[in-house]
């Protein structure tokens, strides 16, 4: 079936737009046309759409349906959402979704999720209902409002509406559920990491199949599982002081080769220079407080991290503030990558660190090469 090249929008954590764009390009899905606030816009390469592989760094994936000026800030402006819905080529969108997902021929019903920037005299439910009822009328299917707090019935086709102060954008979800909802997430604990963010950290670590990868405070195992899915073949180990976390990580990682044991990040049961990559969201007290040896001596985190890393190793961490890097540098770990992201509404930083000795060796090698070019 040859149809116009689809325009898609990948939604993501604020700050991960470059990683999502890179994943789209590396997977050969299409050509990136624009990066926006928590969005990456792209066109499919083929006019013969095939089922799309999941983008692991994206929160969700949508077909672009319609775009126009922001409708305004008052309830009197809500009627313009029916006009926005009228711009969508619903027949083409349904055909595209079926081609990309092998979805059933019948549309069982729709639901809408809306978000907007700035103050409005209407609620998100007002906006959702206005555009949802207009779309349902065009498609001839039931509309399921979120106003009551009840989840849409299984199989409902999801739509998204965004109002950013300048533009109104309407999109139709490609899959049956958001991409960030991972099937392996059977057990949850406090402070568990958002899977697309974990996937981005795993990719930034540059893991190879022969690497040993460690998460000293693995929680529910999300980082290690995403690393296993992104780079099969690596040896993956996790420790956590909490028995509940160890149980959750083992349950979640049951289908991938990840070993999880109880252990204190302040005294890891590992030899010196035995780990190629460290992935971790350390317990700095935002949602989870440090325990064990770290509770009395937080600097032990950096001592142990530096001890277990091989000379040319790398650590990729999620930190609540860049000020923490002072302690890392003091313990012989040098930042080579700092990237701001918004996690649960708060500013955080993905940080890549190398042992200082490794960087000095690389500089000496580079210097010799520059002095003695072939």
mmCIF file of C-alpha atoms in Angstrom:
data_model
loop_
_atom_site.group_PDB
_atom_site.id
_atom_site.type_symbol
_atom_site.label_atom_id
_atom_site.label_comp_id
_atom_site.label_asym_id
_atom_site.label_seq_id
_atom_site.Cartn_x
_atom_site.Cartn_y
_atom_site.Cartn_z
ATOM 1 C CA UNK A 1 0.000 0.000 0.000
ATOM 2 C CA UNK A 2 1.634 3.239 -1.181
ATOM 3 C CA UNK A 3 0.465 6.258 0.806
ATOM 4 C CA UNK A 4 1.971 9.690 1.527
ATOM 5 C CA UNK A 5 5.050 9.625 3.740
ATOM 6 C CA UNK A 6 3.821 9.887 7.306
ATOM 7 C CA UNK A 7 4.709 12.803 9.577
ATOM 8 C CA UNK A 8 5.360 11.603 13.116
ATOM 9 C CA UNK A 9 6.095 13.167 16.490
ATOM 10 C CA UNK A 10 8.113 11.429 19.206
ATOM 11 C CA UNK A 11 7.416 12.861 22.675
ATOM 12 C CA UNK A 12 10.159 12.605 25.291
ATOM 13 C CA UNK A 13 11.646 13.777 28.579
ATOM 14 C CA UNK A 14 12.787 17.398 28.357
ATOM 15 C CA UNK A 15 16.492 17.297 27.530
ATOM 16 C CA UNK A 16 16.454 13.962 25.691
ATOM 17 C CA UNK A 17 15.441 15.414 22.328
ATOM 18 C CA UNK A 18 18.959 14.880 20.829
ATOM 19 C CA UNK A 19 19.023 11.230 21.946
ATOM 20 C CA UNK A 20 15.577 10.564 20.459
ATOM 21 C CA UNK A 21 16.612 12.223 17.186
ATOM 22 C CA UNK A 22 19.793 10.132 17.095
ATOM 23 C CA UNK A 23 17.830 6.919 17.694
ATOM 24 C CA UNK A 24 15.422 7.785 14.862
ATOM 25 C CA UNK A 25 18.302 8.414 12.458
ATOM 26 C CA UNK A 26 20.392 5.405 13.523
ATOM 27 C CA UNK A 27 17.417 3.064 13.201
ATOM 28 C CA UNK A 28 16.731 4.320 9.676
ATOM 29 C CA UNK A 29 13.136 5.201 10.522
ATOM 30 C CA UNK A 30 13.139 8.546 8.793
ATOM 31 C CA UNK A 31 14.506 12.053 8.494
ATOM 32 C CA UNK A 32 14.263 14.450 11.440
ATOM 33 C CA UNK A 33 12.555 17.697 10.485
ATOM 34 C CA UNK A 34 12.350 19.606 13.781
ATOM 35 C CA UNK A 35 13.255 19.452 17.459
ATOM 36 C CA UNK A 36 10.848 21.188 19.832
ATOM 37 C CA UNK A 37 9.970 21.276 23.519
ATOM 38 C CA UNK A 38 9.870 17.573 24.458
ATOM 39 C CA UNK A 39 9.235 16.688 20.807
ATOM 40 C CA UNK A 40 11.114 15.334 17.806
ATOM 41 C CA UNK A 41 9.332 15.638 14.468
ATOM 42 C CA UNK A 42 10.291 13.319 11.610
ATOM 43 C CA UNK A 43 9.080 11.842 8.328
ATOM 44 C CA UNK A 44 9.122 8.141 7.530
ATOM 45 C CA UNK A 45 11.612 7.241 4.830
ATOM 46 C CA UNK A 46 9.261 4.853 3.050
ATOM 47 C CA UNK A 47 5.925 5.496 1.394
ATOM 48 C CA UNK A 48 5.148 1.823 2.044
ATOM 49 C CA UNK A 49 4.861 1.880 5.845
ATOM 50 C CA UNK A 50 5.857 -1.180 7.850
ATOM 51 C CA UNK A 51 5.371 -1.808 11.578
ATOM 52 C CA UNK A 52 7.608 0.591 13.501
ATOM 53 C CA UNK A 53 10.158 -0.741 16.005
ATOM 54 C CA UNK A 54 9.783 0.809 19.465
ATOM 55 C CA UNK A 55 11.868 3.898 20.143
ATOM 56 C CA UNK A 56 13.378 3.161 23.545
ATOM 57 C CA UNK A 57 14.364 6.752 24.384
ATOM 58 C CA UNK A 58 10.931 8.213 23.532
ATOM 59 C CA UNK A 59 7.939 8.460 25.874
ATOM 60 C CA UNK A 60 5.389 8.105 23.110
ATOM 61 C CA UNK A 61 4.942 8.183 19.342
ATOM 62 C CA UNK A 62 2.205 9.962 17.399
ATOM 63 C CA UNK A 63 1.074 10.621 13.861
ATOM 64 C CA UNK A 64 0.824 14.353 13.267
ATOM 65 C CA UNK A 65 -2.846 15.101 12.560
ATOM 66 C CA UNK A 66 -3.341 18.891 12.498
ATOM 67 C CA UNK A 67 -1.582 22.067 13.530
ATOM 68 C CA UNK A 68 -2.861 25.612 13.874
ATOM 69 C CA UNK A 69 -2.662 28.717 16.063
ATOM 70 C CA UNK A 70 -3.163 28.321 19.809
ATOM 71 C CA UNK A 71 -6.881 28.689 20.458
ATOM 72 C CA UNK A 72 -6.545 31.267 23.272
ATOM 73 C CA UNK A 73 -6.966 31.261 27.045
ATOM 74 C CA UNK A 74 -10.729 31.382 27.714
ATOM 75 C CA UNK A 75 -13.575 28.887 27.566
ATOM 76 C CA UNK A 76 -15.092 30.924 24.747
ATOM 77 C CA UNK A 77 -12.133 29.858 22.598
ATOM 78 C CA UNK A 78 -12.787 26.118 22.950
ATOM 79 C CA UNK A 79 -15.007 26.037 19.854
ATOM 80 C CA UNK A 80 -11.829 26.464 17.780
ATOM 81 C CA UNK A 81 -10.818 22.918 18.733
ATOM 82 C CA UNK A 82 -13.626 21.544 16.589
ATOM 83 C CA UNK A 83 -12.085 23.507 13.705
ATOM 84 C CA UNK A 84 -8.686 21.954 14.513
ATOM 85 C CA UNK A 85 -10.242 18.483 14.442
ATOM 86 C CA UNK A 86 -11.776 19.289 11.058
ATOM 87 C CA UNK A 87 -8.267 19.846 9.625
ATOM 88 C CA UNK A 88 -7.228 16.264 10.370
ATOM 89 C CA UNK A 89 -7.402 13.779 7.477
ATOM 90 C CA UNK A 90 -8.922 11.068 9.650
ATOM 91 C CA UNK A 91 -9.240 8.518 6.831
ATOM 92 C CA UNK A 92 -5.525 8.789 6.021
ATOM 93 C CA UNK A 93 -4.539 8.685 9.692
ATOM 94 C CA UNK A 94 -6.517 5.490 10.281
ATOM 95 C CA UNK A 95 -4.919 3.885 7.214
ATOM 96 C CA UNK A 96 -1.451 4.891 8.370
ATOM 97 C CA UNK A 97 -1.967 3.568 11.894
ATOM 98 C CA UNK A 98 -3.206 0.247 10.564
ATOM 99 C CA UNK A 99 -0.171 -0.011 8.272
ATOM 100 C CA UNK A 100 2.289 0.879 11.038
ATOM 101 C CA UNK A 101 0.820 -1.383 13.730
ATOM 102 C CA UNK A 102 -1.363 -3.975 11.984
ATOM 103 C CA UNK A 103 -4.228 -2.558 14.050
ATOM 104 C CA UNK A 104 -7.750 -4.029 13.682
ATOM 105 C CA UNK A 105 -9.913 -2.686 10.889
ATOM 106 C CA UNK A 106 -12.504 -1.241 13.250
ATOM 107 C CA UNK A 107 -11.813 1.767 15.505
ATOM 108 C CA UNK A 108 -13.434 0.786 18.839
ATOM 109 C CA UNK A 109 -13.418 4.302 20.246
ATOM 110 C CA UNK A 110 -11.105 7.197 21.031
ATOM 111 C CA UNK A 111 -9.747 9.075 24.026
ATOM 112 C CA UNK A 112 -7.830 12.365 24.211
ATOM 113 C CA UNK A 113 -5.070 13.577 26.533
ATOM 114 C CA UNK A 114 -4.417 17.334 26.554
ATOM 115 C CA UNK A 115 -1.747 19.614 28.001
ATOM 116 C CA UNK A 116 -1.147 23.340 27.747
ATOM 117 C CA UNK A 117 1.308 26.009 28.810
ATOM 118 C CA UNK A 118 0.177 29.131 30.635
ATOM 119 C CA UNK A 119 -2.939 29.963 32.589
ATOM 120 C CA UNK A 120 -6.333 29.228 31.038
ATOM 121 C CA UNK A 121 -9.904 29.631 32.225
ATOM 122 C CA UNK A 122 -10.640 26.109 31.015
ATOM 123 C CA UNK A 123 -9.312 22.785 32.277
ATOM 124 C CA UNK A 124 -7.505 20.091 30.331
ATOM 125 C CA UNK A 125 -10.742 18.071 30.471
ATOM 126 C CA UNK A 126 -12.647 20.915 28.790
ATOM 127 C CA UNK A 127 -10.109 20.901 25.961
ATOM 128 C CA UNK A 128 -10.092 17.120 25.715
ATOM 129 C CA UNK A 129 -13.870 16.892 25.528
ATOM 130 C CA UNK A 130 -14.141 19.668 22.932
ATOM 131 C CA UNK A 131 -11.707 18.090 20.500
ATOM 132 C CA UNK A 132 -12.635 14.499 21.426
ATOM 133 C CA UNK A 133 -16.321 14.888 20.658
ATOM 134 C CA UNK A 134 -15.498 16.567 17.346
ATOM 135 C CA UNK A 135 -13.135 13.746 16.364
ATOM 136 C CA UNK A 136 -15.562 11.029 17.475
ATOM 137 C CA UNK A 137 -18.264 12.611 15.351
ATOM 138 C CA UNK A 138 -16.021 12.576 12.296
ATOM 139 C CA UNK A 139 -14.936 8.969 12.857
ATOM 140 C CA UNK A 140 -18.379 7.738 13.881
ATOM 141 C CA UNK A 141 -17.062 6.058 17.056
ATOM 142 C CA UNK A 142 -17.591 6.516 20.839
ATOM 143 C CA UNK A 143 -15.569 9.103 22.744
ATOM 144 C CA UNK A 144 -14.263 8.150 26.210
ATOM 145 C CA UNK A 145 -13.761 11.194 28.422
ATOM 146 C CA UNK A 146 -11.014 11.213 31.063
ATOM 147 C CA UNK A 147 -12.979 13.699 33.162
ATOM 148 C CA UNK A 148 -14.287 11.015 35.522
ATOM 149 C CA UNK A 149 -10.800 9.653 36.186
ATOM 150 C CA UNK A 150 -11.596 6.254 34.705
ATOM 151 C CA UNK A 151 -9.152 4.730 32.235
ATOM 152 C CA UNK A 152 -10.231 4.380 28.592
ATOM 153 C CA UNK A 153 -11.380 0.856 27.687
ATOM 154 C CA UNK A 154 -8.818 -1.531 26.160
ATOM 155 C CA UNK A 155 -8.258 -0.948 22.474
ATOM 156 C CA UNK A 156 -9.233 2.737 22.538
ATOM 157 C CA UNK A 157 -7.225 4.796 20.041
ATOM 158 C CA UNK A 158 -5.424 7.586 21.867
ATOM 159 C CA UNK A 159 -5.105 11.168 20.655
ATOM 160 C CA UNK A 160 -3.043 14.020 22.103
ATOM 161 C CA UNK A 161 -3.651 17.765 22.080
ATOM 162 C CA UNK A 162 -0.965 20.319 22.997
ATOM 163 C CA UNK A 163 -1.343 24.089 23.354
ATOM 164 C CA UNK A 164 1.989 25.878 23.806
ATOM 165 C CA UNK A 165 0.895 29.503 23.626
ATOM 166 C CA UNK A 166 1.737 29.824 19.932
ATOM 167 C CA UNK A 167 0.400 26.672 18.320
ATOM 168 C CA UNK A 168 -2.260 24.029 18.815
ATOM 169 C CA UNK A 169 -1.188 20.548 17.716
ATOM 170 C CA UNK A 170 -3.333 17.444 17.387
ATOM 171 C CA UNK A 171 -1.774 13.981 17.140
ATOM 172 C CA UNK A 172 -2.919 10.364 17.049
ATOM 173 C CA UNK A 173 -0.976 7.737 19.038
ATOM 174 C CA UNK A 174 0.610 5.082 16.855
ATOM 175 C CA UNK A 175 0.506 2.227 19.389
ATOM 176 C CA UNK A 176 -2.059 0.903 21.826
ATOM 177 C CA UNK A 177 -0.219 2.382 24.814
ATOM 178 C CA UNK A 178 2.587 4.900 25.486
ATOM 179 C CA UNK A 179 6.102 3.711 24.695
ATOM 180 C CA UNK A 180 7.354 4.445 28.214
ATOM 181 C CA UNK A 181 5.134 1.673 29.635
ATOM 182 C CA UNK A 182 7.493 -1.297 29.489
ATOM 183 C CA UNK A 183 6.123 -4.826 29.662
ATOM 184 C CA UNK A 184 8.965 -5.889 31.966
ATOM 185 C CA UNK A 185 7.896 -3.421 34.688
ATOM 186 C CA UNK A 186 6.108 -5.951 36.881
ATOM 187 C CA UNK A 187 7.329 -4.556 40.230
ATOM 188 C CA UNK A 188 7.668 -0.902 41.214
ATOM 189 C CA UNK A 189 9.480 0.712 44.144
ATOM 190 C CA UNK A 190 9.889 4.312 45.283
ATOM 191 C CA UNK A 191 12.308 6.272 43.126
ATOM 192 C CA UNK A 192 12.271 3.812 40.215
ATOM 193 C CA UNK A 193 13.760 5.352 37.084
ATOM 194 C CA UNK A 194 11.750 6.387 34.022
ATOM 195 C CA UNK A 195 12.549 3.701 31.376
ATOM 196 C CA UNK A 196 13.246 6.026 28.383
ATOM 197 C CA UNK A 197 15.646 8.032 30.554
ATOM 198 C CA UNK A 198 17.363 4.787 31.580
ATOM 199 C CA UNK A 199 17.564 3.753 27.914
ATOM 200 C CA UNK A 200 19.232 7.061 27.014
ATOM 201 C CA UNK A 201 21.771 6.649 29.824
ATOM 202 C CA UNK A 202 22.571 3.121 28.661
ATOM 203 C CA UNK A 203 23.183 4.340 25.111
ATOM 204 C CA UNK A 204 25.374 7.224 26.316
ATOM 205 C CA UNK A 205 27.538 4.733 28.228
ATOM 206 C CA UNK A 206 28.813 3.164 24.988
ATOM 207 C CA UNK A 207 28.454 -0.417 26.253
ATOM 208 C CA UNK A 208 30.104 -3.203 24.248
ATOM 209 C CA UNK A 209 29.228 -6.932 24.335
ATOM 210 C CA UNK A 210 32.472 -7.755 26.199
ATOM 211 C CA UNK A 211 31.858 -5.174 28.949
ATOM 212 C CA UNK A 212 31.055 -5.723 32.607
ATOM 213 C CA UNK A 213 28.329 -3.267 33.629
ATOM 214 C CA UNK A 214 27.412 -2.394 37.207
ATOM 215 C CA UNK A 215 24.591 -0.545 38.946
ATOM 216 C CA UNK A 216 25.604 -0.233 42.639
ATOM 217 C CA UNK A 217 22.139 1.032 43.688
ATOM 218 C CA UNK A 218 19.985 -0.763 41.146
ATOM 219 C CA UNK A 219 16.518 -0.253 42.654
ATOM 220 C CA UNK A 220 13.956 -2.015 40.456
ATOM 221 C CA UNK A 221 16.635 -2.811 37.859
ATOM 222 C CA UNK A 222 15.506 -0.421 35.129
ATOM 223 C CA UNK A 223 18.989 0.772 34.063
ATOM 224 C CA UNK A 224 20.414 -2.731 33.814
ATOM 225 C CA UNK A 225 17.383 -4.061 31.925
ATOM 226 C CA UNK A 226 17.535 -1.213 29.402
ATOM 227 C CA UNK A 227 21.273 -1.849 29.002
ATOM 228 C CA UNK A 228 20.601 -5.557 28.385
ATOM 229 C CA UNK A 229 17.993 -4.740 25.741
ATOM 230 C CA UNK A 230 20.155 -2.111 24.050
ATOM 231 C CA UNK A 231 23.474 -3.995 24.092
ATOM 232 C CA UNK A 232 22.990 -7.804 24.315
ATOM 233 C CA UNK A 233 26.042 -9.768 25.414
ATOM 234 C CA UNK A 234 27.329 -7.524 28.201
ATOM 235 C CA UNK A 235 27.740 -8.900 31.733
ATOM 236 C CA UNK A 236 25.295 -7.010 33.938
ATOM 237 C CA UNK A 237 25.375 -6.864 37.743
ATOM 238 C CA UNK A 238 23.250 -4.942 40.229
ATOM 239 C CA UNK A 239 23.360 -4.431 43.989
ATOM 240 C CA UNK A 240 20.960 -2.785 46.382
ATOM 241 C CA UNK A 241 20.740 -2.567 50.149
ATOM 242 C CA UNK A 242 16.941 -2.942 50.164
ATOM 243 C CA UNK A 243 15.522 -6.492 50.048
ATOM 244 C CA UNK A 244 12.374 -5.081 48.399
ATOM 245 C CA UNK A 245 14.476 -3.499 45.648
ATOM 246 C CA UNK A 246 16.407 -6.718 45.059
ATOM 247 C CA UNK A 247 13.137 -8.673 44.794
ATOM 248 C CA UNK A 248 11.660 -6.098 42.397
ATOM 249 C CA UNK A 249 14.775 -6.038 40.202
ATOM 250 C CA UNK A 250 14.900 -9.831 39.999
ATOM 251 C CA UNK A 251 11.224 -9.986 39.029
ATOM 252 C CA UNK A 252 11.569 -7.284 36.386
ATOM 253 C CA UNK A 253 14.786 -8.741 34.940
ATOM 254 C CA UNK A 254 13.560 -12.328 34.772
ATOM 255 C CA UNK A 255 13.706 -12.366 30.958
ATOM 256 C CA UNK A 256 17.189 -10.807 30.545
ATOM 257 C CA UNK A 257 20.674 -11.885 31.740
ATOM 258 C CA UNK A 258 20.996 -9.547 34.734
ATOM 259 C CA UNK A 259 22.307 -10.689 38.123
ATOM 260 C CA UNK A 260 21.042 -8.807 41.188
ATOM 261 C CA UNK A 261 22.244 -9.311 44.769
ATOM 262 C CA UNK A 262 21.948 -7.499 48.056
ATOM 263 C CA UNK A 263 24.935 -5.266 48.699
ATOM 264 C CA UNK A 264 26.106 -1.939 50.119
ATOM 265 C CA UNK A 265 27.296 0.611 47.568
ATOM 266 C CA UNK A 266 29.750 1.851 50.203
ATOM 267 C CA UNK A 267 31.572 -1.510 50.187
ATOM 268 C CA UNK A 268 30.993 -3.349 46.935
ATOM 269 C CA UNK A 269 31.884 -7.070 46.848
ATOM 270 C CA UNK A 270 33.937 -6.616 43.682
ATOM 271 C CA UNK A 271 37.681 -6.580 42.937
ATOM 272 C CA UNK A 272 39.548 -3.410 42.041
ATOM 273 C CA UNK A 273 39.364 -2.368 38.367
ATOM 274 C CA UNK A 274 36.777 -5.019 37.489
ATOM 275 C CA UNK A 275 33.980 -2.930 35.930
ATOM 276 C CA UNK A 276 33.942 -1.337 32.469
ATOM 277 C CA UNK A 277 30.779 0.723 32.831
ATOM 278 C CA UNK A 278 28.765 2.005 35.776
ATOM 279 C CA UNK A 279 25.140 3.056 35.307
ATOM 280 C CA UNK A 280 23.352 4.483 38.325
ATOM 281 C CA UNK A 281 20.732 6.807 39.752
ATOM 282 C CA UNK A 282 22.347 7.218 43.203
ATOM 283 C CA UNK A 283 20.211 7.738 46.333
ATOM 284 C CA UNK A 284 21.006 11.380 47.056
ATOM 285 C CA UNK A 285 17.918 11.936 49.178
ATOM 286 C CA UNK A 286 15.412 13.340 46.659
ATOM 287 C CA UNK A 287 13.110 10.293 46.684
ATOM 288 C CA UNK A 288 15.343 7.634 48.249
ATOM 289 C CA UNK A 289 17.729 8.379 51.118
ATOM 290 C CA UNK A 290 21.168 6.749 51.296
ATOM 291 C CA UNK A 291 21.483 3.852 53.714
ATOM 292 C CA UNK A 292 24.184 1.580 55.007
ATOM 293 C CA UNK A 293 27.712 2.965 54.890
ATOM 294 C CA UNK A 294 26.641 5.828 52.597
ATOM 295 C CA UNK A 295 24.310 7.228 55.266
ATOM 296 C CA UNK A 296 27.276 8.157 57.500
ATOM 297 C CA UNK A 297 29.879 8.724 54.782
ATOM 298 C CA UNK A 298 28.417 9.756 51.390
ATOM 299 C CA UNK A 299 31.908 10.203 49.921
ATOM 300 C CA UNK A 300 32.339 6.421 50.027
ATOM 301 C CA UNK A 301 30.144 6.366 46.911
ATOM 302 C CA UNK A 302 32.894 8.061 44.896
ATOM 303 C CA UNK A 303 35.691 6.031 46.513
ATOM 304 C CA UNK A 304 34.051 2.738 45.569
ATOM 305 C CA UNK A 305 33.071 3.951 42.107
ATOM 306 C CA UNK A 306 36.663 4.940 41.336
ATOM 307 C CA UNK A 307 38.010 1.703 42.838
ATOM 308 C CA UNK A 308 35.942 -0.734 40.751
ATOM 309 C CA UNK A 309 36.226 1.115 37.413
ATOM 310 C CA UNK A 310 38.890 -0.076 34.987
ATOM 311 C CA UNK A 311 41.392 2.638 33.934
ATOM 312 C CA UNK A 312 39.547 3.307 30.660
ATOM 313 C CA UNK A 313 36.072 2.803 32.160
ATOM 314 C CA UNK A 314 33.134 5.154 32.220
ATOM 315 C CA UNK A 315 30.316 5.972 34.620
ATOM 316 C CA UNK A 316 27.001 7.468 33.518
ATOM 317 C CA UNK A 317 25.018 8.820 36.463
ATOM 318 C CA UNK A 318 21.830 10.771 37.078
ATOM 319 C CA UNK A 319 22.567 13.528 39.593
ATOM 320 C CA UNK A 320 20.176 16.066 41.167
ATOM 321 C CA UNK A 321 22.711 18.905 40.979
ATOM 322 C CA UNK A 322 25.952 19.612 39.124
ATOM 323 C CA UNK A 323 27.522 20.702 42.420
ATOM 324 C CA UNK A 324 27.983 17.009 43.262
ATOM 325 C CA UNK A 325 30.693 16.882 40.592
ATOM 326 C CA UNK A 326 33.132 18.609 42.936
ATOM 327 C CA UNK A 327 33.294 15.424 45.001
ATOM 328 C CA UNK A 328 33.679 13.316 41.859
ATOM 329 C CA UNK A 329 36.654 15.370 40.674
ATOM 330 C CA UNK A 330 38.232 15.213 44.133
ATOM 331 C CA UNK A 331 38.111 11.414 43.902
ATOM 332 C CA UNK A 332 39.796 11.238 40.506
ATOM 333 C CA UNK A 333 36.744 11.162 38.233
ATOM 334 C CA UNK A 334 36.561 13.749 35.470
ATOM 335 C CA UNK A 335 33.260 14.864 33.852
ATOM 336 C CA UNK A 336 33.247 14.395 30.078
ATOM 337 C CA UNK A 337 29.520 14.858 29.529
ATOM 338 C CA UNK A 338 26.910 16.944 31.381
ATOM 339 C CA UNK A 339 23.334 17.095 30.102
ATOM 340 C CA UNK A 340 20.356 18.711 31.799
ATOM 341 C CA UNK A 341 17.037 16.836 31.885
ATOM 342 C CA UNK A 342 13.692 17.408 33.621
ATOM 343 C CA UNK A 343 12.691 14.464 35.809
ATOM 344 C CA UNK A 344 9.291 14.617 37.527
ATOM 345 C CA UNK A 345 9.302 18.386 37.094
ATOM 346 C CA UNK A 346 12.745 18.854 38.696
ATOM 347 C CA UNK A 347 16.049 19.689 37.031
ATOM 348 C CA UNK A 348 18.567 16.831 37.028
ATOM 349 C CA UNK A 349 21.766 16.034 35.142
ATOM 350 C CA UNK A 350 23.026 13.046 33.195
ATOM 351 C CA UNK A 351 26.764 13.028 33.814
ATOM 352 C CA UNK A 352 29.461 10.960 32.105
ATOM 353 C CA UNK A 353 32.698 10.462 34.053
ATOM 354 C CA UNK A 354 36.075 8.939 33.195
ATOM 355 C CA UNK A 355 38.920 8.138 35.586
ATOM 356 C CA UNK A 356 41.422 10.988 35.468
ATOM 357 C CA UNK A 357 44.305 8.628 34.661
ATOM 358 C CA UNK A 358 42.438 7.414 31.575
ATOM 359 C CA UNK A 359 42.058 10.937 30.224
ATOM 360 C CA UNK A 360 45.741 11.720 30.817
ATOM 361 C CA UNK A 361 46.729 8.572 28.908
ATOM 362 C CA UNK A 362 44.425 9.540 26.038
ATOM 363 C CA UNK A 363 45.901 13.026 25.894
ATOM 364 C CA UNK A 364 49.443 11.580 25.756
ATOM 365 C CA UNK A 365 48.422 9.249 22.933
ATOM 366 C CA UNK A 366 46.780 12.121 21.039
ATOM 367 C CA UNK A 367 49.832 14.303 21.554
ATOM 368 C CA UNK A 368 52.200 11.605 20.216
ATOM 369 C CA UNK A 369 49.953 11.079 17.188
ATOM 370 C CA UNK A 370 49.915 14.813 16.452
ATOM 371 C CA UNK A 371 53.730 15.006 16.739
ATOM 372 C CA UNK A 372 54.271 11.884 14.616
ATOM 373 C CA UNK A 373 51.492 11.719 12.027
ATOM 374 C CA UNK A 374 51.601 8.838 9.602
#
